[in-house]
Amino acid sequence: MKYRSLIVCLVILLLLIPLALASLPSETTLNKASQSVVKVLAKNCGDHPSRAATGFVWQRANQVVTALHVVAGCDQISIRSEYRGAVRGARLLRVLKNADLALLEIDEPLDLPSLQKSAKKPALHDDLVALGYELAAPSISSKNLQVSFGSSRLADLLPDRVSEEIRRAGTPSLSLEILRLQGHLVPGLSGAPIVNDQGELVAIGDGGLENGAASISWALPVAQIEALTRSQESMTPTIIAASSHFAASLETSRGQSVVCGDMTFTKLRTRLYGELAASSDDPVGLAQIQQMAQIVGLDIDQLQFDIYEHLDTGATVALPAGLALTSHGRECTASQYQGALTLYLGSSMARSVAAVDTLSIQFENSIAAQTGLGWEPDPIWSYPMAQQRFDGFR
């Protein structure tokens, strides 16, 4: 029996938008603000044995704000202060389910300073910085962000399938006011303080809702903390169950990182196809795949995929679980079935819409030169033009 070799080519092109000169906090300002930031550790959480995220001291030395989905349903909560080099136990003091916020009380205060709230809301294109423990890292780091244009309602950020899941869960509120960001909050930054150039608190990092292979994140305006400190809500089974929808933000490990062209992709999680399909924003593409699986008698829902992500932008690639992604010059490759199936992955940063087409053609020509093969688009498996996502990405 003869087998044909199948080559799959995937190029990720991101359009870089020229921005004004950034106004970011100085190193001294960040060092001062980071003294208030803590790592939040939660154990015995039912669906997840452990969770790790970020929090910060607010108003009192024994109070820490974090994201509710991180600590909901967990039997043991602790905080670690890198500044003091100490760990303390904590308990859930208040919850605000509509905003996915939690207020923790520390058993033994560590004399940590509280962050100061900004007196004004950040404006469009303002530069901001998130401080926290991305991917459960042992030390704090910063991530540059920018306020982006768009609706400030959470419902308008989410695709229909994800909105329906949240509506059934009842938390967070789909009418929640949010701050839209240009930039990507990776796992571990849930509950992270987002500060302006003066080191003042303007928002709290949140999100981690899965949208197929990708994840969705946003920020909560600092005004939500005032409602949290007054809240009389109690923890309920509904809140605990809803925390499972934030699965993308609950991962606590960093896997293999591979350089593919202009971007480095890091393995963050593994998912069943059925889990990815449940929240995907490409129903047409999924229908094609499922139809093909039925023809060959494949139970596709039980197939596992490794999710690789570009941490700065959130660009995501899903590969069959266990398939090794290897860097080769400007591209990465992954092979299966003794080379019968080969995937080529490339990435570039484009500075104009016209450059996107040029870079795509260059990528195709590069693969053709390496393999000696030519091809043309399969109309069944190809879109005639770039597809725009609900959040503006193509």
Short mmCIF file of C-alpha atoms in Angstrom, two decimals:
data_model
loop_
_atom_site.label_atom_id
_atom_site.label_comp_id
_atom_site.label_asym_id
_atom_site.label_seq_id
_atom_site.Cartn_x
_atom_site.Cartn_y
_atom_site.Cartn_z
CA MET A 1 0.00 0.00 0.00
CA LYS A 2 1.37 3.41 -0.92
CA TYR A 3 1.01 6.46 1.30
CA ARG A 4 1.04 10.06 0.16
CA SER A 5 2.93 12.64 2.18
CA LEU A 6 0.71 15.38 3.55
CA ILE A 7 2.20 18.78 4.27
CA VAL A 8 0.28 21.26 6.39
CA CYS A 9 1.51 24.87 6.43
CA LEU A 10 0.50 27.40 9.05
CA VAL A 11 1.76 30.97 9.17
CA ILE A 12 0.82 33.40 11.92
CA LEU A 13 1.04 37.05 10.92
CA LEU A 14 0.45 39.82 13.45
CA LEU A 15 -0.09 43.39 12.34
CA LEU A 16 1.95 45.87 14.36
CA ILE A 17 0.16 49.19 14.91
CA PRO A 18 2.47 52.21 15.35
CA LEU A 19 1.99 53.71 18.80
CA ALA A 20 2.95 56.95 20.43
CA LEU A 21 6.00 57.01 22.68
CA ALA A 22 5.15 54.87 25.71
CA SER A 23 4.72 56.49 29.11
CA LEU A 24 5.55 53.64 31.46
CA PRO A 25 6.47 53.60 35.16
CA SER A 26 10.15 53.83 36.03
CA GLU A 27 12.07 50.96 37.63
CA THR A 28 11.92 52.78 40.97
CA THR A 29 8.14 53.13 40.68
CA LEU A 30 7.70 49.45 39.79
CA ASN A 31 9.95 48.35 42.66
CA LYS A 32 7.81 50.32 45.10
CA ALA A 33 4.50 49.03 43.70
CA SER A 34 5.73 45.42 43.66
CA GLN A 35 6.14 45.48 47.45
CA SER A 36 2.34 45.26 47.69
CA VAL A 37 2.06 42.30 45.30
CA VAL A 38 1.79 38.71 46.55
CA LYS A 39 1.51 35.27 45.02
CA VAL A 40 -1.79 33.56 45.84
CA LEU A 41 -1.66 29.78 46.31
CA ALA A 42 -4.79 27.65 46.68
CA LYS A 43 -4.97 23.89 47.30
CA ASN A 44 -7.60 21.15 47.42
CA CYS A 45 -9.80 22.89 44.88
CA GLY A 46 -11.79 19.93 43.62
CA ASP A 47 -11.36 20.10 39.84
CA HIS A 48 -7.79 21.42 40.27
CA PRO A 49 -5.52 20.07 43.05
CA SER A 50 -3.79 23.45 43.18
CA ARG A 51 -4.05 26.93 41.69
CA ALA A 52 -1.59 29.82 41.54
CA ALA A 53 -2.25 33.45 40.70
CA THR A 54 -1.57 37.00 41.92
CA GLY A 55 -3.02 39.36 44.52
CA PHE A 56 -2.16 42.66 46.18
CA VAL A 57 -2.52 44.32 49.56
CA TRP A 58 -5.43 46.73 49.73
CA GLN A 59 -6.16 49.38 52.41
CA ARG A 60 -4.98 47.21 55.33
CA ALA A 61 -1.85 45.12 55.77
CA ASN A 62 -3.95 42.03 56.46
CA GLN A 63 -6.19 42.30 53.35
CA VAL A 64 -5.41 41.00 49.86
CA VAL A 65 -7.50 41.35 46.69
CA THR A 66 -7.42 38.59 44.06
CA ALA A 67 -9.66 36.94 41.45
CA LEU A 68 -12.53 34.90 42.87
CA HIS A 69 -12.19 32.04 40.39
CA VAL A 70 -8.69 31.36 41.72
CA VAL A 71 -9.77 30.61 45.31
CA ALA A 72 -13.41 29.50 44.88
CA GLY A 73 -14.00 26.06 46.39
CA CYS A 74 -10.44 25.66 47.71
CA ASP A 75 -9.86 24.25 51.21
CA GLN A 76 -6.48 25.89 51.77
CA ILE A 77 -5.36 29.40 50.77
CA SER A 78 -2.00 31.04 51.39
CA ILE A 79 -0.09 34.08 50.16
CA ARG A 80 3.63 34.48 49.55
CA SER A 81 5.36 37.85 49.76
CA GLU A 82 8.52 37.96 47.67
CA TYR A 83 9.35 41.33 49.26
CA ARG A 84 9.26 39.90 52.80
CA GLY A 85 10.34 36.39 51.85
CA ALA A 86 7.51 34.87 53.86
CA VAL A 87 4.36 32.76 53.46
CA ARG A 88 1.15 33.28 55.41
CA GLY A 89 -2.16 31.47 55.58
CA ALA A 90 -5.28 33.32 54.45
CA ARG A 91 -9.03 32.92 54.47
CA LEU A 92 -11.82 34.17 52.24
CA LEU A 93 -13.31 37.33 53.78
CA ARG A 94 -15.58 38.78 51.07
CA VAL A 95 -16.66 37.87 47.54
CA LEU A 96 -18.15 39.86 44.67
CA LYS A 97 -19.40 37.26 42.21
CA ASN A 98 -20.59 39.69 39.52
CA ALA A 99 -17.04 41.01 39.14
CA ASP A 100 -15.14 37.77 39.94
CA LEU A 101 -13.32 39.39 42.88
CA ALA A 102 -12.32 38.08 46.30
CA LEU A 103 -10.97 39.75 49.43
CA LEU A 104 -8.65 37.61 51.57
CA GLU A 105 -7.69 38.10 55.20
CA ILE A 106 -4.10 37.19 56.10
CA ASP A 107 -3.60 35.22 59.32
CA GLU A 108 -0.47 37.14 60.35
CA PRO A 109 0.05 40.49 58.57
CA LEU A 110 3.49 41.02 56.99
CA ASP A 111 3.60 44.82 57.23
CA LEU A 112 3.20 45.22 53.48
CA PRO A 113 2.23 48.59 51.99
CA SER A 114 -1.12 49.02 50.28
CA LEU A 115 -1.32 50.15 46.67
CA GLN A 116 -2.76 53.60 46.11
CA LYS A 117 -5.76 54.06 43.83
CA SER A 118 -5.55 56.42 40.86
CA ALA A 119 -7.91 59.39 41.05
CA LYS A 120 -8.76 59.17 37.35
CA LYS A 121 -9.73 56.45 34.91
CA PRO A 122 -7.18 55.44 32.28
CA ALA A 123 -7.89 56.91 28.85
CA LEU A 124 -7.77 55.31 25.41
CA HIS A 125 -4.19 54.32 24.46
CA ASP A 126 -2.86 54.94 27.99
CA ASP A 127 0.13 52.72 28.80
CA LEU A 128 -0.30 50.42 31.79
CA VAL A 129 1.69 47.66 33.49
CA ALA A 130 0.47 44.44 35.12
CA LEU A 131 2.59 43.14 38.01
CA GLY A 132 2.36 39.48 38.95
CA TYR A 133 3.42 35.86 38.77
CA GLU A 134 2.77 34.71 35.24
CA LEU A 135 2.74 30.94 34.71
CA ALA A 136 3.32 30.40 38.44
CA ALA A 137 6.85 31.83 38.17
CA PRO A 138 8.76 32.07 41.48
CA SER A 139 9.48 35.78 41.03
CA ILE A 140 7.39 38.77 40.05
CA SER A 141 7.53 40.26 36.56
CA SER A 142 5.86 43.08 34.65
CA LYS A 143 3.80 43.01 31.48
CA ASN A 144 3.19 46.12 29.38
CA LEU A 145 -0.40 46.75 28.31
CA GLN A 146 -2.39 49.52 26.70
CA VAL A 147 -6.02 50.61 26.93
CA SER A 148 -7.73 49.66 23.67
CA PHE A 149 -10.87 50.85 21.90
CA GLY A 150 -14.14 48.94 22.18
CA SER A 151 -17.23 48.33 24.26
CA SER A 152 -16.73 48.27 28.03
CA ARG A 153 -19.36 45.51 28.57
CA LEU A 154 -18.04 42.01 29.17
CA ALA A 155 -20.80 40.53 26.99
CA ASP A 156 -19.48 42.44 23.97
CA LEU A 157 -16.03 40.89 24.38
CA LEU A 158 -17.22 37.28 24.40
CA PRO A 159 -18.30 35.03 21.52
CA ASP A 160 -21.81 33.60 21.74
CA ARG A 161 -20.84 30.14 22.97
CA VAL A 162 -18.76 31.50 25.83
CA SER A 163 -21.46 34.02 26.76
CA GLU A 164 -24.01 31.23 27.01
CA GLU A 165 -21.77 29.24 29.37
CA ILE A 166 -21.35 32.30 31.60
CA ARG A 167 -25.08 33.05 31.47
CA ARG A 168 -25.87 29.54 32.71
CA ALA A 169 -23.25 29.78 35.46
CA GLY A 170 -24.55 33.15 36.64
CA THR A 171 -21.11 34.63 37.26
CA PRO A 172 -19.42 36.88 36.34
CA SER A 173 -22.11 39.30 35.18
CA LEU A 174 -22.30 39.71 31.41
CA SER A 175 -23.14 43.39 31.97
CA LEU A 176 -19.93 43.85 33.97
CA GLU A 177 -17.97 47.00 33.11
CA ILE A 178 -14.47 46.07 32.00
CA LEU A 179 -11.31 47.70 30.71
CA ARG A 180 -10.29 46.43 27.29
CA LEU A 181 -6.59 45.86 26.82
CA GLN A 182 -4.14 45.64 23.97
CA GLY A 183 -1.86 42.94 25.25
CA HIS A 184 -2.37 39.49 26.67
CA LEU A 185 -2.75 38.41 30.31
CA VAL A 186 -1.25 34.93 30.61
CA PRO A 187 -2.16 32.34 33.27
CA GLY A 188 -1.02 33.49 36.71
CA LEU A 189 -1.96 37.14 36.19
CA SER A 190 -5.55 36.73 37.38
CA GLY A 191 -5.87 39.14 40.31
CA ALA A 192 -2.76 41.07 39.29
CA PRO A 193 -2.71 44.83 39.93
CA ILE A 194 -2.54 46.97 36.79
CA VAL A 195 -0.85 50.32 37.44
CA ASN A 196 -0.26 53.57 35.56
CA ASP A 197 3.02 55.44 35.07
CA GLN A 198 2.81 56.73 38.66
CA GLY A 199 2.47 53.21 40.09
CA GLU A 200 -1.18 53.88 41.03
CA LEU A 201 -3.77 51.13 40.81
CA VAL A 202 -6.18 51.56 37.88
CA ALA A 203 -7.44 48.00 37.28
CA ILE A 204 -7.24 44.32 38.24
CA GLY A 205 -6.31 41.55 35.80
CA ASP A 206 -9.00 38.96 35.14
CA GLY A 207 -10.15 36.45 32.56
CA GLY A 208 -8.87 33.08 31.49
CA LEU A 209 -12.10 32.05 29.77
CA GLU A 210 -11.33 29.56 27.02
CA ASN A 211 -12.30 30.34 23.43
CA GLY A 212 -11.40 27.16 21.64
CA ALA A 213 -7.62 26.85 21.86
CA ALA A 214 -7.18 30.53 22.78
CA SER A 215 -8.08 32.35 25.99
CA ILE A 216 -9.87 35.62 26.69
CA SER A 217 -8.74 38.11 29.32
CA TRP A 218 -9.75 41.58 30.45
CA ALA A 219 -9.27 44.02 33.32
CA LEU A 220 -11.65 45.22 36.01
CA PRO A 221 -11.78 48.97 36.76
CA VAL A 222 -10.49 49.78 40.24
CA ALA A 223 -13.94 51.06 41.23
CA GLN A 224 -15.06 47.42 41.54
CA ILE A 225 -12.89 47.05 44.66
CA GLU A 226 -15.08 49.51 46.53
CA ALA A 227 -18.08 47.26 45.89
CA LEU A 228 -16.03 44.24 47.01
CA THR A 229 -15.15 45.77 50.39
CA ARG A 230 -18.86 46.42 51.05
CA SER A 231 -20.15 43.10 49.73
CA GLN A 232 -22.21 40.83 51.99
CA GLU A 233 -22.34 37.94 49.50
CA SER A 234 -21.35 34.46 50.64
CA MET A 235 -19.69 31.62 48.78
CA THR A 236 -22.23 29.39 47.03
CA PRO A 237 -22.05 26.15 44.99
CA THR A 238 -22.88 28.22 41.89
CA ILE A 239 -19.77 30.36 42.35
CA ILE A 240 -17.62 27.28 42.92
CA ALA A 241 -18.96 25.57 39.80
CA ALA A 242 -18.48 28.72 37.70
CA SER A 243 -14.76 28.78 38.52
CA SER A 244 -14.27 25.84 36.15
CA HIS A 245 -15.04 28.13 33.19
CA PHE A 246 -11.77 29.99 33.88
CA ALA A 247 -9.67 26.89 33.15
CA ALA A 248 -7.17 28.77 30.98
CA SER A 249 -6.09 30.90 33.95
CA LEU A 250 -5.74 28.00 36.37
CA GLU A 251 -2.83 26.25 34.68
CA THR A 252 0.28 26.34 36.84
CA SER A 253 3.08 25.00 34.65
CA ARG A 254 5.14 26.20 31.70
CA GLY A 255 6.05 23.61 29.09
CA GLN A 256 8.37 23.56 26.10
CA SER A 257 9.15 26.86 24.37
CA VAL A 258 10.05 26.91 20.67
CA VAL A 259 11.12 29.81 18.43
CA CYS A 260 9.18 29.80 15.15
CA GLY A 261 10.16 32.81 13.07
CA ASP A 262 9.55 36.09 14.92
CA MET A 263 7.69 34.52 17.85
CA THR A 264 8.35 32.07 20.66
CA PHE A 265 5.51 29.64 21.37
CA THR A 266 5.16 28.06 24.81
CA LYS A 267 3.18 24.94 25.63
CA LEU A 268 0.59 25.91 28.28
CA ARG A 269 -2.01 23.15 28.45
CA THR A 270 -3.49 20.01 26.89
CA ARG A 271 -7.16 19.75 25.95
CA LEU A 272 -9.57 17.22 24.45
CA TYR A 273 -10.98 18.17 21.06
CA GLY A 274 -14.45 18.18 22.59
CA GLU A 275 -13.33 20.77 25.17
CA LEU A 276 -11.87 23.02 22.47
CA ALA A 277 -14.93 22.68 20.25
CA ALA A 278 -17.32 23.63 23.05
CA SER A 279 -16.08 27.24 23.09
CA SER A 280 -14.67 27.70 19.58
CA ASP A 281 -15.65 30.75 17.52
CA ASP A 282 -15.29 28.87 14.20
CA PRO A 283 -18.36 26.59 13.92
CA VAL A 284 -17.99 26.26 10.14
CA GLY A 285 -14.45 24.96 10.41
CA LEU A 286 -15.43 22.59 13.20
CA ALA A 287 -18.29 21.18 11.15
CA GLN A 288 -15.83 20.38 8.36
CA ILE A 289 -13.52 18.55 10.73
CA GLN A 290 -16.32 16.62 12.41
CA GLN A 291 -17.79 15.56 9.08
CA MET A 292 -14.43 14.20 7.97
CA ALA A 293 -14.02 12.36 11.28
CA GLN A 294 -17.39 10.66 10.82
CA ILE A 295 -16.44 9.51 7.32
CA VAL A 296 -13.33 7.71 8.61
CA GLY A 297 -15.02 6.49 11.81
CA LEU A 298 -12.86 8.56 14.18
CA ASP A 299 -14.05 9.52 17.69
CA ILE A 300 -12.53 12.97 17.40
CA ASP A 301 -13.92 14.24 20.72
CA GLN A 302 -11.43 12.03 22.58
CA LEU A 303 -8.35 13.26 20.71
CA GLN A 304 -6.01 15.41 22.79
CA PHE A 305 -4.20 18.53 21.65
CA ASP A 306 -1.27 20.47 23.11
CA ILE A 307 -1.88 24.23 23.17
CA TYR A 308 1.11 26.47 22.34
CA GLU A 309 0.78 30.21 22.88
CA HIS A 310 2.75 33.35 22.08
CA LEU A 311 2.71 34.90 25.54
CA ASP A 312 2.85 38.54 24.45
CA THR A 313 -0.05 38.46 21.99
CA GLY A 314 -2.06 35.32 22.77
CA ALA A 315 -1.56 33.88 19.27
CA THR A 316 -2.27 30.16 19.67
CA VAL A 317 -1.49 26.88 17.91
CA ALA A 318 -3.05 23.48 18.68
CA LEU A 319 -1.05 20.33 17.87
CA PRO A 320 -1.87 16.65 18.42
CA ALA A 321 -0.78 15.84 21.98
CA GLY A 322 2.80 14.64 22.27
CA LEU A 323 3.81 15.84 18.81
CA ALA A 324 7.27 17.42 19.09
CA LEU A 325 7.59 20.94 17.68
CA THR A 326 11.16 21.60 16.51
CA SER A 327 12.76 24.85 15.37
CA HIS A 328 14.45 24.87 11.94
CA GLY A 329 15.66 28.29 10.84
CA ARG A 330 12.67 30.57 10.24
CA GLU A 331 10.12 27.77 10.65
CA CYS A 332 9.14 25.03 13.07
CA THR A 333 8.16 21.53 12.02
CA ALA A 334 6.25 18.65 13.56
CA SER A 335 5.98 15.21 11.92
CA GLN A 336 3.78 12.18 12.47
CA TYR A 337 3.29 8.73 10.93
CA GLN A 338 6.96 8.43 9.96
CA GLY A 339 6.88 11.67 8.04
CA ALA A 340 3.63 10.99 6.18
CA LEU A 341 2.21 14.09 7.87
CA THR A 342 4.41 17.15 8.33
CA LEU A 343 3.32 20.51 9.73
CA TYR A 344 5.29 23.68 9.03
CA LEU A 345 4.74 26.66 11.32
CA GLY A 346 6.06 30.16 10.73
CA SER A 347 5.36 33.55 12.26
CA SER A 348 6.08 37.16 11.39
CA MET A 349 5.27 40.64 12.66
CA ALA A 350 3.74 42.69 9.83
CA ARG A 351 3.81 46.50 9.81
CA SER A 352 1.05 46.96 7.25
CA VAL A 353 -1.89 45.07 5.78
CA ALA A 354 -0.03 44.82 2.45
CA ALA A 355 2.93 43.22 4.21
CA VAL A 356 0.70 40.40 5.47
CA ASP A 357 0.14 39.05 1.94
CA THR A 358 3.81 39.47 1.05
CA LEU A 359 5.00 37.58 4.13
CA SER A 360 2.48 34.81 3.54
CA ILE A 361 3.74 34.28 -0.02
CA GLN A 362 7.35 34.30 1.20
CA PHE A 363 6.49 31.58 3.71
CA GLU A 364 4.82 29.41 1.05
CA ASN A 365 7.79 29.84 -1.31
CA SER A 366 10.21 28.89 1.48
CA ILE A 367 8.39 25.63 2.17
CA ALA A 368 8.11 24.86 -1.55
CA ALA A 369 11.87 25.34 -1.94
CA GLN A 370 12.59 23.01 1.00
CA THR A 371 10.24 20.23 -0.10
CA GLY A 372 10.31 20.54 -3.88
CA LEU A 373 6.53 20.46 -3.81
CA GLY A 374 3.92 22.94 -4.94
CA TRP A 375 0.30 23.28 -3.92
CA GLU A 376 -2.83 25.32 -4.26
CA PRO A 377 -5.58 26.11 -1.73
CA ASP A 378 -8.19 23.42 -1.15
CA PRO A 379 -11.52 25.31 -1.38
CA ILE A 380 -13.09 22.92 1.12
CA TRP A 381 -10.49 23.66 3.80
CA SER A 382 -9.60 27.25 2.99
CA TYR A 383 -11.21 30.62 3.65
CA PRO A 384 -11.21 33.03 0.67
CA MET A 385 -10.03 35.87 2.92
CA ALA A 386 -8.79 36.56 6.44
CA GLN A 387 -11.42 35.88 9.09
CA GLN A 388 -12.01 38.57 11.72
CA ARG A 389 -12.60 37.39 15.28
CA PHE A 390 -15.08 38.86 17.75
CA ASP A 391 -12.26 40.84 19.41
CA GLY A 392 -10.89 42.35 16.19
CA PHE A 393 -8.02 39.92 15.60
CA ARG A 394 -7.62 38.33 12.15
#
